[in-house]
Amino acid sequence: MAGAESGSGSLPASSVVAEWSLVFWTLCSVILPVLITLWCSFHRSRRQMLIRDIFCKSKHDWHYTDLFGQPSYCCVCAQHILRGTFCSCCGLRVCEGCLKKADQHFLCKEIVMRSEAGARSSMPHHWIRGNVPLCSHCMVCRQQCGTQPKLCDYRCVWCQCTVHDECMLDCLKTEECTFGEFKDLIIPPYYLSTIDQMRKDKRTDYEKVAPYCSEHWIPVIVLANTRSGNNMGETLLGEFKILLNPVQVFDLSKITPAKALQLCTLLPCNAVRVLVCGGDGTVGWVLDAIDDMKIKGQECFIPQVAVLPLGTGNDLSNTLGWGAGYAGEVPVEQILRNVMEADGVVLDRWKVQVTSKGYYNLRKPKVFTMNNYFSIGPDALMALNFHAHREKTPSLFSSRIINKAVYFFYGTKDCLVQECKDLNKKVELELDGERIELPNLEGIIVLNIGYWGGGCRLWEGMGDEPYPLARHDDGLLEVVGVHGSFHCAQIQVKLANPVRLGQAHTVRLILKSSKMPMQVDGEPWAQGPCTVTITHKTHALMLYHLGEQTDDDASSVSEQEHVREHTDEDV
């Protein structure tokens, strides 16, 4: 009996131990993963802080990527890497662990030659080992480089020449760099160092330095809007910095065009070309900054402007032959070749003054600058709805296709609602002071360029009537009317013609009553009773690219050739 009692008394003790053991291991299974997660998070954040600190202090333009677009090897440890950091200026690629060492041991592109180097008119190659471009060829033996699955071969960060490891001779390390195919577009570091010294000596005869660069030197300045359209601006910035001097490539989200264009004043007169990467709104922003240069007395430094279309509509880019949209299908090298080969043309710019009625005329008139078109009616309403939606949720509008789909949605909605009907009863139109009798319309569009609505030649319509082609340098505006959103859609697919109201040097439109949507170059607003006056403001120097012609463009080739001849005569 005593043994049985002692046995029964030991059972509770073992069960208690088992319970505490279960509690302990349960706590371990919960707490241990939490502690490991916290430890990893702490070290990850510490590592990210160190990386950010290196990024901020470095002369390299480091960026982090989760996946390289081609097989890559660390320039320090030579190991194959899938992710890591790269310099968008010189092209160095390193793993996270070697970032600090790479930042200390490898020099980036020198945008300005160091002062201790003295006055120079040339510079040696700047070689970087490994990760050479695919399909590149050795400048010595002419065989393909980068074919071995390891860190091998060299590339010059300025002229982009490549050399095999075994072909790299001592003489190549000190050989003068020719800056390669784009020597006529690159601003050499030794030019900027010479200009800097001249400014210290209070000398401004910069044209004496130009002959040291190239015989046909036409330096290009790249202005990219990283927020435009399909968000390709960030990628393009890096590619242009690789091929050019990083000092001539600007991100318009970080610096205004007015400040960036001051680089023109350090370059030869009438020689600079500007490549604007963005939509029509970005182009207008840059042209406004160029107009400010004229006001400051810097007319001789005014550049010619080319466009790389990254926006949604891109009608101005289309008119100037640069296409309706860029999605990476053309290599950056070809874009620079197109800029070199482009011809100069003139673009009319117009002043749009909107004077509101009432309030004893105490309100200051709104003044806009128009490059493309002004409109009142359904297309302005679509732009207004699109703009309001984008302001609420900008993250949704990162694709050109999505943007056009939203435009289509609002256009379809207006076909049913017809918010702008009976416009002819609400407005009066005057062309060069002559009153125009309006038919039954919902919208009026005033055109300066040939294209409208994302690629439609509005003035010519279907081309079945003998109307002259719209030009952007003749000082004339084309004025048309539309019957509604459905009519706009018919015009875009060539099933209808617009109502042609006439051409004029001055357009005056009076909104007598109610509130109507208006837009200037895609910038919409709702406007009450007012008087809109459109007059010629100035000219802009643009670059026209005669690329591959579509059926719509073929009819305008002769017009553009006439425009260039006309520009040459003016010059």
Coordinates of C-alpha atoms in Angstrom, one line a residue:
M1 CA 0.0 0.0 0.0
A2 CA 2.8 2.4 0.9
G3 CA 4.5 1.7 -2.5
A4 CA 1.3 2.3 -4.3
E5 CA 0.8 5.6 -2.5
S6 CA 4.3 6.8 -3.3
G7 CA 3.8 5.8 -7.0
S8 CA 0.6 7.8 -7.2
G9 CA 2.2 10.8 -5.5
S10 CA 5.0 11.0 -8.1
L11 CA 2.6 11.3 -11.1
P12 CA 1.7 14.9 -10.4
A13 CA 5.4 15.9 -10.3
S14 CA 6.1 14.4 -13.7
S15 CA 3.1 16.0 -15.2
V16 CA 4.2 19.4 -13.9
V17 CA 7.6 18.9 -15.5
A18 CA 6.0 17.9 -18.7
E19 CA 3.7 20.9 -18.6
W20 CA 6.6 23.3 -17.9
S21 CA 8.6 21.7 -20.6
L22 CA 5.8 22.2 -23.1
V23 CA 5.5 25.9 -22.0
F24 CA 9.3 26.3 -22.4
W25 CA 9.5 24.9 -25.9
T26 CA 6.3 26.8 -26.9
L27 CA 7.9 30.0 -25.8
C28 CA 11.1 29.1 -27.6
S29 CA 9.3 28.4 -30.8
V30 CA 7.6 31.8 -30.6
I31 CA 10.3 34.0 -29.2
L32 CA 13.3 32.6 -31.1
P33 CA 12.0 33.4 -34.6
V34 CA 11.1 36.9 -33.3
L35 CA 14.6 37.4 -32.0
I36 CA 16.2 36.1 -35.2
T37 CA 13.9 38.4 -37.2
L38 CA 14.8 41.4 -35.0
W39 CA 18.5 40.5 -35.2
C40 CA 18.4 40.2 -39.0
S41 CA 16.3 43.4 -39.3
F42 CA 18.9 45.3 -37.2
H43 CA 21.8 44.2 -39.2
R44 CA 20.0 44.8 -42.5
S45 CA 19.1 48.4 -41.4
R46 CA 22.7 48.9 -40.2
R47 CA 24.0 47.6 -43.5
Q48 CA 21.6 49.9 -45.5
M49 CA 22.7 52.9 -43.4
L50 CA 26.3 52.2 -44.2
I51 CA 25.5 51.8 -47.9
R52 CA 23.5 55.0 -47.9
D53 CA 26.4 56.8 -46.2
I54 CA 28.8 55.5 -48.9
F55 CA 26.3 56.6 -51.6
C56 CA 26.1 60.1 -50.1
K57 CA 29.8 60.7 -49.7
S58 CA 31.0 58.9 -52.9
K59 CA 32.0 60.6 -56.1
H60 CA 30.5 57.6 -57.9
D61 CA 26.8 57.7 -58.8
W62 CA 25.9 54.4 -57.0
H63 CA 22.6 52.7 -57.4
Y64 CA 21.3 49.4 -56.0
T65 CA 19.6 46.7 -58.1
D66 CA 18.0 43.4 -57.2
L67 CA 18.9 41.9 -60.5
F68 CA 21.4 42.9 -63.2
G69 CA 20.2 42.8 -66.7
Q70 CA 23.2 40.8 -68.0
P71 CA 25.8 38.4 -66.5
S72 CA 27.8 40.5 -64.1
Y73 CA 30.9 40.1 -62.0
C74 CA 32.1 42.1 -59.0
C75 CA 35.0 44.4 -60.0
V76 CA 36.8 43.7 -56.7
C77 CA 36.4 40.1 -55.8
A78 CA 35.6 38.9 -59.4
Q79 CA 32.7 36.8 -58.2
H80 CA 29.6 36.3 -60.2
I81 CA 26.8 38.5 -58.8
L82 CA 23.0 38.6 -59.5
R83 CA 22.4 41.8 -57.4
G84 CA 24.5 44.5 -56.0
T85 CA 25.5 48.2 -56.7
F86 CA 26.5 49.8 -59.9
C87 CA 27.8 53.3 -60.9
S88 CA 25.6 54.9 -63.6
C89 CA 28.5 57.1 -64.7
C90 CA 31.5 54.8 -65.2
G91 CA 29.7 51.4 -65.1
L92 CA 31.4 49.8 -62.1
R93 CA 29.5 46.8 -60.7
V94 CA 30.3 45.4 -57.2
C95 CA 28.7 43.2 -54.5
E96 CA 27.5 44.8 -51.3
G97 CA 30.5 43.5 -49.4
C98 CA 33.0 45.1 -51.7
L99 CA 31.3 48.4 -52.1
K100 CA 33.4 50.3 -49.6
K101 CA 36.7 48.9 -51.1
A102 CA 35.5 49.7 -54.7
D103 CA 34.6 53.2 -53.7
Q104 CA 38.1 53.8 -52.3
H105 CA 40.1 52.2 -55.0
F106 CA 38.3 53.0 -58.3
L107 CA 38.0 56.5 -59.7
C108 CA 34.8 57.6 -61.4
K109 CA 34.5 59.7 -64.6
E110 CA 36.2 63.1 -64.1
I111 CA 33.6 65.7 -65.2
V112 CA 36.3 68.4 -64.8
M113 CA 40.0 67.8 -65.1
R114 CA 41.9 68.3 -61.8
S115 CA 43.7 71.6 -61.5
E116 CA 47.1 69.9 -60.8
A117 CA 46.9 68.4 -64.3
G118 CA 47.5 71.9 -65.8
A119 CA 46.1 73.2 -69.0
R120 CA 45.5 70.3 -71.4
S121 CA 43.8 69.6 -74.7
S122 CA 43.7 65.9 -74.4
M123 CA 43.4 63.1 -71.8
P124 CA 44.3 59.4 -71.6
H125 CA 41.9 56.5 -71.6
H126 CA 40.1 55.6 -68.4
W127 CA 40.0 51.8 -68.3
I128 CA 37.5 49.7 -66.2
R129 CA 38.0 46.0 -66.1
G130 CA 35.1 43.6 -66.7
N131 CA 31.4 43.7 -67.6
V132 CA 32.1 45.0 -71.1
P133 CA 29.0 45.5 -73.3
L134 CA 27.8 42.4 -75.2
C135 CA 28.9 42.1 -78.8
S136 CA 31.8 44.6 -78.3
H137 CA 35.1 44.1 -80.1
C138 CA 38.7 44.5 -79.1
M139 CA 40.3 47.7 -80.6
V140 CA 43.6 45.7 -81.1
C141 CA 42.7 42.3 -82.5
R142 CA 39.1 43.1 -83.6
Q143 CA 37.8 39.9 -82.0
Q144 CA 34.8 39.8 -79.7
C145 CA 35.3 40.8 -76.0
G146 CA 33.6 39.6 -72.9
T147 CA 33.0 36.0 -74.1
Q148 CA 34.5 34.3 -71.1
P149 CA 32.3 33.6 -68.0
K150 CA 34.5 35.6 -65.6
L151 CA 35.7 39.1 -64.9
C152 CA 37.8 39.9 -68.0
D153 CA 38.7 42.5 -70.6
Y154 CA 38.7 46.3 -70.3
R155 CA 36.5 49.2 -71.4
C156 CA 37.3 52.9 -71.6
V157 CA 34.5 54.9 -69.8
W158 CA 34.8 57.8 -72.3
C159 CA 35.3 56.3 -75.8
Q160 CA 33.7 52.9 -75.0
C161 CA 36.5 51.1 -76.7
T162 CA 37.2 47.5 -75.4
V163 CA 40.4 45.5 -75.1
H164 CA 41.2 41.9 -74.3
D165 CA 43.2 41.3 -71.2
E166 CA 46.0 39.8 -73.3
C167 CA 45.9 42.7 -75.8
M168 CA 46.2 45.4 -73.1
L169 CA 49.6 47.0 -73.6
D170 CA 51.3 49.6 -71.5
C171 CA 51.0 52.1 -74.4
L172 CA 47.2 51.8 -74.3
K173 CA 47.1 52.8 -70.7
T174 CA 48.7 56.2 -71.6
E175 CA 47.3 56.6 -75.1
E176 CA 45.2 59.7 -75.8
C177 CA 41.4 59.0 -75.7
T178 CA 39.5 60.2 -78.8
F179 CA 36.1 60.1 -77.0
G180 CA 34.8 57.7 -79.7
E181 CA 31.8 58.0 -81.9
F182 CA 30.2 60.8 -79.9
K183 CA 33.2 63.0 -79.6
D184 CA 31.2 65.8 -81.3
L185 CA 28.6 65.6 -78.5
I186 CA 30.8 65.2 -75.4
I187 CA 32.0 68.1 -73.3
P188 CA 35.6 67.0 -72.4
P189 CA 36.7 67.5 -68.8
Y190 CA 39.7 69.5 -69.9
Y191 CA 37.4 72.0 -71.7
L192 CA 35.5 72.6 -68.4
S193 CA 38.8 73.0 -66.4
T194 CA 40.0 75.5 -68.9
I195 CA 36.7 77.4 -68.8
D196 CA 36.9 77.4 -65.0
Q197 CA 40.4 78.9 -65.0
M198 CA 39.2 81.6 -67.6
R199 CA 36.3 82.5 -65.3
K200 CA 38.8 83.0 -62.4
D201 CA 40.8 85.3 -64.7
K202 CA 37.5 87.1 -65.7
R203 CA 37.8 86.1 -69.3
T204 CA 34.8 85.2 -71.5
D205 CA 36.3 84.4 -74.9
Y206 CA 35.3 80.8 -74.6
E207 CA 35.2 80.3 -78.4
K208 CA 39.0 80.2 -78.3
V209 CA 38.9 76.9 -76.3
A210 CA 36.4 75.2 -78.6
P211 CA 38.9 74.2 -81.4
Y212 CA 40.7 72.0 -78.8
C213 CA 37.6 69.8 -78.6
S214 CA 36.5 68.8 -82.2
E215 CA 36.2 70.4 -85.6
H216 CA 32.4 69.9 -85.8
W217 CA 31.7 70.2 -82.1
I218 CA 28.0 70.4 -81.2
P219 CA 27.8 69.6 -77.5
V220 CA 24.4 68.2 -76.3
I221 CA 22.7 68.7 -73.0
V222 CA 20.3 66.0 -71.9
L223 CA 17.3 67.1 -69.8
A224 CA 15.2 64.1 -68.5
N225 CA 11.9 64.1 -66.6
T226 CA 11.9 60.9 -64.6
R227 CA 8.2 61.4 -63.8
S228 CA 7.0 61.5 -67.4
G229 CA 4.7 58.9 -68.9
N230 CA 6.2 55.3 -68.6
N231 CA 8.9 56.2 -66.0
M232 CA 11.8 55.4 -68.3
G233 CA 13.6 58.6 -67.4
E234 CA 15.7 57.0 -64.6
T235 CA 17.1 54.3 -67.0
L236 CA 17.8 56.8 -69.7
L237 CA 19.7 59.1 -67.3
G238 CA 22.1 56.3 -66.5
E239 CA 22.6 55.3 -70.2
F240 CA 23.3 58.9 -71.2
K241 CA 25.8 59.4 -68.3
I242 CA 27.7 56.3 -69.5
L243 CA 28.1 57.7 -73.1
L244 CA 28.5 61.4 -72.3
N245 CA 30.0 63.5 -69.6
P246 CA 27.7 63.2 -66.6
V247 CA 27.9 67.0 -66.2
Q248 CA 25.8 67.4 -69.3
V249 CA 23.0 65.1 -68.2
F250 CA 20.3 66.5 -65.8
D251 CA 17.4 65.1 -63.9
L252 CA 14.5 67.6 -64.0
S253 CA 13.0 66.3 -60.8
K254 CA 16.1 67.6 -59.0
I255 CA 17.1 70.7 -61.0
T256 CA 15.0 73.2 -63.0
P257 CA 15.6 73.7 -66.7
A258 CA 16.6 77.3 -66.1
K259 CA 19.6 76.2 -63.9
A260 CA 20.5 73.3 -66.2
L261 CA 20.6 75.6 -69.3
Q262 CA 23.1 77.9 -67.7
L263 CA 25.7 75.4 -68.9
C264 CA 25.0 76.7 -72.4
T265 CA 26.6 80.0 -71.4
L266 CA 29.9 78.2 -70.9
L267 CA 29.8 76.6 -74.4
P268 CA 30.3 78.1 -77.9
C269 CA 27.6 80.4 -79.3
N270 CA 24.8 78.8 -81.4
A271 CA 26.4 75.4 -81.1
V272 CA 24.5 73.6 -78.3
R273 CA 21.7 71.1 -78.8
V274 CA 19.4 70.1 -76.0
L275 CA 17.6 66.7 -75.9
V276 CA 14.5 66.8 -73.8
C277 CA 13.3 63.4 -72.5
G278 CA 9.7 63.8 -71.5
G279 CA 6.2 64.7 -72.6
D280 CA 5.0 67.8 -74.4
G281 CA 4.6 69.5 -71.0
T282 CA 8.3 69.0 -70.2
V283 CA 9.2 70.4 -73.6
G284 CA 7.1 73.5 -72.9
W285 CA 8.8 73.9 -69.5
V286 CA 12.2 73.8 -71.2
L287 CA 11.1 76.3 -73.9
D288 CA 9.9 78.7 -71.2
A289 CA 13.3 78.5 -69.6
I290 CA 14.9 79.3 -73.0
D291 CA 12.6 82.3 -73.4
D292 CA 13.9 83.5 -70.0
M293 CA 17.5 83.3 -71.4
K294 CA 16.4 85.7 -74.1
I295 CA 15.1 88.2 -71.5
K296 CA 18.5 87.9 -69.7
G297 CA 20.3 88.9 -72.9
Q298 CA 21.7 85.4 -73.6
E299 CA 20.3 85.1 -77.2
C300 CA 23.6 84.0 -78.6
F301 CA 23.6 80.9 -76.3
I302 CA 20.1 79.8 -77.3
P303 CA 20.2 76.0 -78.0
Q304 CA 18.2 73.9 -80.6
V305 CA 15.8 71.5 -79.0
A306 CA 15.2 67.8 -79.8
V307 CA 12.6 65.6 -78.2
L308 CA 12.6 62.0 -76.9
P309 CA 8.9 61.4 -76.3
L310 CA 8.1 59.8 -72.9
G311 CA 4.7 61.4 -72.3
T312 CA 1.2 60.2 -73.1
G313 CA 0.2 62.4 -76.1
N314 CA 3.6 63.5 -77.6
D315 CA 1.9 65.5 -80.4
L316 CA 4.8 68.0 -80.6
S317 CA 7.3 65.2 -80.8
N318 CA 5.3 63.5 -83.5
T319 CA 5.1 66.8 -85.5
L320 CA 8.9 67.2 -85.4
G321 CA 9.5 63.6 -86.5
W322 CA 10.7 62.1 -83.2
G323 CA 7.8 59.7 -83.0
A324 CA 4.6 59.2 -80.9
G325 CA 6.3 57.5 -78.0
Y326 CA 9.5 55.9 -76.8
A327 CA 9.5 52.6 -75.0
G328 CA 13.2 51.6 -75.2
E329 CA 12.9 50.1 -78.7
V330 CA 15.7 52.3 -80.1
P331 CA 19.2 52.1 -78.5
V332 CA 20.5 55.3 -76.8
E333 CA 23.4 55.3 -79.2
Q334 CA 21.0 55.7 -82.2
I335 CA 19.1 58.5 -80.4
L336 CA 22.4 60.4 -80.1
R337 CA 23.1 59.8 -83.8
N338 CA 19.6 61.1 -84.6
V339 CA 20.3 64.3 -82.6
M340 CA 23.6 64.8 -84.5
E341 CA 21.9 64.4 -87.9
A342 CA 18.7 66.4 -87.2
D343 CA 17.9 69.6 -89.0
G344 CA 16.9 72.9 -87.5
V345 CA 13.3 74.2 -87.8
V346 CA 11.3 77.0 -86.3
L347 CA 8.3 76.5 -84.0
D348 CA 5.8 79.3 -83.4
R349 CA 4.9 80.0 -79.8
W350 CA 1.7 81.7 -78.8
K351 CA 0.4 83.8 -75.9
V352 CA -3.0 82.8 -74.5
Q353 CA -4.5 85.4 -72.3
V354 CA -7.7 84.6 -70.4
T355 CA -9.5 87.6 -68.9
S356 CA -12.4 86.7 -66.6
K357 CA -15.6 88.8 -66.6
G358 CA -17.1 90.5 -63.6
Y359 CA -15.6 91.6 -60.3
Y360 CA -15.0 95.0 -61.9
N361 CA -12.1 93.5 -63.9
L362 CA -9.9 93.5 -60.8
R363 CA -8.7 90.0 -61.4
K364 CA -5.4 89.7 -63.1
P365 CA -5.7 87.9 -66.5
K366 CA -4.3 84.3 -66.7
V367 CA -1.5 84.1 -69.2
F368 CA -0.3 80.8 -70.8
T369 CA 2.3 80.0 -73.5
M370 CA 1.0 77.6 -76.2
N371 CA 3.1 75.3 -78.3
N372 CA 0.5 72.7 -79.5
Y373 CA -3.1 73.7 -79.1
F374 CA -5.9 75.4 -77.1
S375 CA -9.3 73.8 -76.8
I376 CA -12.7 74.3 -75.2
G377 CA -15.1 71.4 -75.1
P378 CA -15.1 67.6 -74.8
D379 CA -11.3 67.0 -75.2
A380 CA -10.6 69.6 -72.5
L381 CA -13.2 67.9 -70.3
M382 CA -11.4 64.5 -70.8
A383 CA -8.1 66.1 -69.9
L384 CA -9.6 67.8 -66.8
N385 CA -11.1 64.5 -65.5
F386 CA -7.9 62.7 -66.2
H387 CA -5.8 65.4 -64.5
A388 CA -8.1 65.3 -61.4
H389 CA -7.9 61.5 -61.2
R390 CA -4.1 61.5 -61.6
E391 CA -3.7 64.1 -58.8
K392 CA -5.6 61.8 -56.4
T393 CA -3.7 58.6 -57.2
P394 CA -0.5 59.4 -59.2
S395 CA 0.9 55.9 -58.6
L396 CA -1.7 54.4 -60.9
F397 CA -0.6 56.5 -63.9
S398 CA 2.8 55.1 -64.6
S399 CA 2.0 53.5 -68.0
R400 CA 1.2 55.2 -71.3
I401 CA -1.4 52.4 -72.0
I402 CA -3.2 53.0 -68.7
N403 CA -3.2 56.7 -69.3
K404 CA -4.8 56.3 -72.7
A405 CA -7.3 53.8 -71.3
V406 CA -8.4 56.4 -68.7
Y407 CA -8.8 59.0 -71.5
F408 CA -11.0 56.4 -73.4
F409 CA -13.1 55.9 -70.4
Y410 CA -13.9 59.6 -69.9
G411 CA -14.4 60.0 -73.6
T412 CA -17.0 57.2 -73.6
K413 CA -18.7 58.8 -70.6
D414 CA -19.0 62.1 -72.3
C415 CA -20.6 60.5 -75.3
L416 CA -23.5 59.6 -73.1
V417 CA -23.7 62.7 -70.9
Q418 CA -22.7 65.4 -73.4
E419 CA -21.7 68.0 -70.8
C420 CA -20.5 70.5 -73.5
K421 CA -23.5 70.5 -75.8
D422 CA -24.8 73.8 -77.4
L423 CA -21.3 75.4 -77.2
N424 CA -22.1 77.6 -80.2
K425 CA -24.8 79.3 -78.1
K426 CA -22.4 80.0 -75.2
V427 CA -19.3 81.4 -77.1
E428 CA -18.4 83.9 -79.8
L429 CA -15.4 83.3 -82.1
E430 CA -13.4 86.0 -83.9
L431 CA -10.6 85.2 -86.4
D432 CA -8.4 88.2 -87.1
G433 CA -11.2 90.5 -85.9
E434 CA -13.9 88.9 -88.1
R435 CA -16.9 87.3 -86.4
I436 CA -17.4 83.6 -87.4
E437 CA -20.9 82.1 -87.4
L438 CA -20.7 78.8 -85.6
P439 CA -22.7 75.7 -86.5
N440 CA -24.0 73.3 -83.8
L441 CA -20.8 72.3 -81.9
E442 CA -19.6 70.9 -78.6
G443 CA -15.9 71.9 -78.9
I444 CA -13.5 74.3 -80.6
I445 CA -9.8 73.5 -81.1
V446 CA -7.1 76.0 -82.0
L447 CA -4.0 74.3 -83.5
N448 CA -0.4 75.4 -83.9
I449 CA 1.0 72.0 -84.9
G450 CA 0.0 69.3 -87.3
Y451 CA -0.8 66.5 -84.8
W452 CA -3.6 66.4 -82.1
G453 CA -5.0 63.8 -79.8
G454 CA -2.1 61.5 -79.6
G455 CA -1.2 61.2 -83.4
C456 CA -4.2 62.5 -85.4
R457 CA -3.6 65.1 -88.2
L458 CA -6.8 67.1 -87.3
W459 CA -6.7 69.9 -89.9
E460 CA -6.2 67.6 -92.9
G461 CA -8.8 65.1 -91.6
M462 CA -9.2 62.2 -94.0
G463 CA -7.3 64.1 -96.7
D464 CA -10.2 63.8 -99.2
E465 CA -10.5 67.6 -99.5
P466 CA -7.8 70.0 -100.9
Y467 CA -6.8 71.7 -97.6
P468 CA -3.2 72.9 -97.2
L469 CA -1.1 71.1 -94.6
A470 CA -0.9 72.7 -91.2
R471 CA 2.5 74.2 -90.5
H472 CA 4.2 75.2 -87.2
D473 CA 6.3 78.1 -88.5
D474 CA 3.9 80.2 -90.7
G475 CA 2.4 82.5 -87.9
L476 CA -1.0 81.0 -88.6
L477 CA -3.4 79.1 -86.3
E478 CA -5.8 76.5 -87.6
V479 CA -9.3 76.6 -85.9
V480 CA -11.7 73.6 -86.1
G481 CA -14.9 72.5 -84.4
V482 CA -16.1 69.1 -83.2
H483 CA -19.6 67.8 -82.6
G484 CA -18.7 65.8 -79.5
S485 CA -16.5 63.1 -78.1
F486 CA -17.9 60.5 -80.5
H487 CA -17.0 62.9 -83.4
C488 CA -13.4 63.2 -82.0
A489 CA -13.1 59.4 -82.0
Q490 CA -14.4 59.2 -85.6
I491 CA -11.8 61.8 -86.6
Q492 CA -9.0 59.9 -85.0
V493 CA -9.8 56.7 -86.9
K494 CA -10.3 58.6 -90.2
L495 CA -14.1 58.1 -90.4
A496 CA -14.9 61.8 -90.3
N497 CA -13.5 65.3 -90.8
P498 CA -13.5 68.2 -88.4
V499 CA -15.6 71.3 -89.0
R500 CA -12.9 73.7 -90.4
L501 CA -13.6 77.2 -89.2
G502 CA -10.6 78.9 -90.7
Q503 CA -7.0 80.1 -90.2
A504 CA -5.9 83.3 -88.5
H505 CA -3.0 85.2 -87.0
T506 CA -5.1 86.2 -84.0
V507 CA -7.9 84.3 -82.3
R508 CA -10.5 85.7 -79.9
L509 CA -13.0 83.6 -78.1
I510 CA -15.7 85.0 -75.8
L511 CA -17.4 82.7 -73.3
K512 CA -20.7 84.5 -72.5
S513 CA -22.2 82.3 -69.8
S514 CA -21.8 79.1 -67.7
K515 CA -18.5 77.3 -66.8
M516 CA -16.7 75.3 -69.5
P517 CA -13.5 73.1 -69.5
M518 CA -10.5 74.6 -71.3
Q519 CA -6.9 73.4 -71.8
V520 CA -3.6 74.7 -73.2
D521 CA -1.2 71.9 -74.2
G522 CA -2.8 69.4 -71.9
E523 CA -3.0 71.6 -68.9
P524 CA -6.8 71.8 -68.2
W525 CA -9.0 73.9 -65.9
A526 CA -12.7 74.9 -65.5
Q527 CA -13.3 78.4 -66.7
G528 CA -16.3 80.8 -66.1
P529 CA -17.4 83.7 -68.4
C530 CA -14.2 85.2 -70.0
T531 CA -12.4 86.4 -73.1
V532 CA -9.6 84.3 -74.5
T533 CA -7.1 86.0 -76.8
I534 CA -4.4 84.1 -78.6
T535 CA -1.6 86.1 -80.2
H536 CA 1.9 85.3 -81.5
K537 CA 4.6 85.4 -78.8
T538 CA 7.9 84.2 -80.1
H539 CA 9.8 81.5 -82.0
A540 CA 11.6 78.5 -80.7
L541 CA 14.5 76.7 -82.4
M542 CA 13.7 73.0 -82.7
L543 CA 15.3 70.0 -84.3
Y544 CA 13.5 67.9 -86.9
H545 CA 14.3 64.3 -87.4
L546 CA 13.3 62.7 -90.7
G547 CA 12.8 59.1 -89.5
E548 CA 10.7 56.3 -90.8
Q549 CA 7.5 57.7 -92.3
T550 CA 4.0 56.3 -91.7
D551 CA 1.2 56.8 -94.1
D552 CA 0.1 59.9 -92.2
D553 CA 3.6 61.3 -92.3
A554 CA 4.3 60.6 -95.9
S555 CA 2.0 63.5 -97.0
S556 CA 3.8 65.9 -94.8
V557 CA 7.4 65.2 -95.9
S558 CA 7.4 67.9 -98.6
E559 CA 6.0 70.3 -96.1
Q560 CA 8.8 69.7 -93.6
E561 CA 11.4 70.0 -96.4
H562 CA 9.9 73.4 -97.3
V563 CA 10.1 74.3 -93.6
R564 CA 13.8 73.5 -93.4
E565 CA 14.5 75.5 -96.6
H566 CA 12.5 78.4 -95.2
T567 CA 14.6 78.2 -91.9
D568 CA 17.9 78.1 -93.8
E569 CA 16.9 81.2 -95.8
D570 CA 16.1 83.0 -92.5
V571 CA 19.4 82.1 -91.1

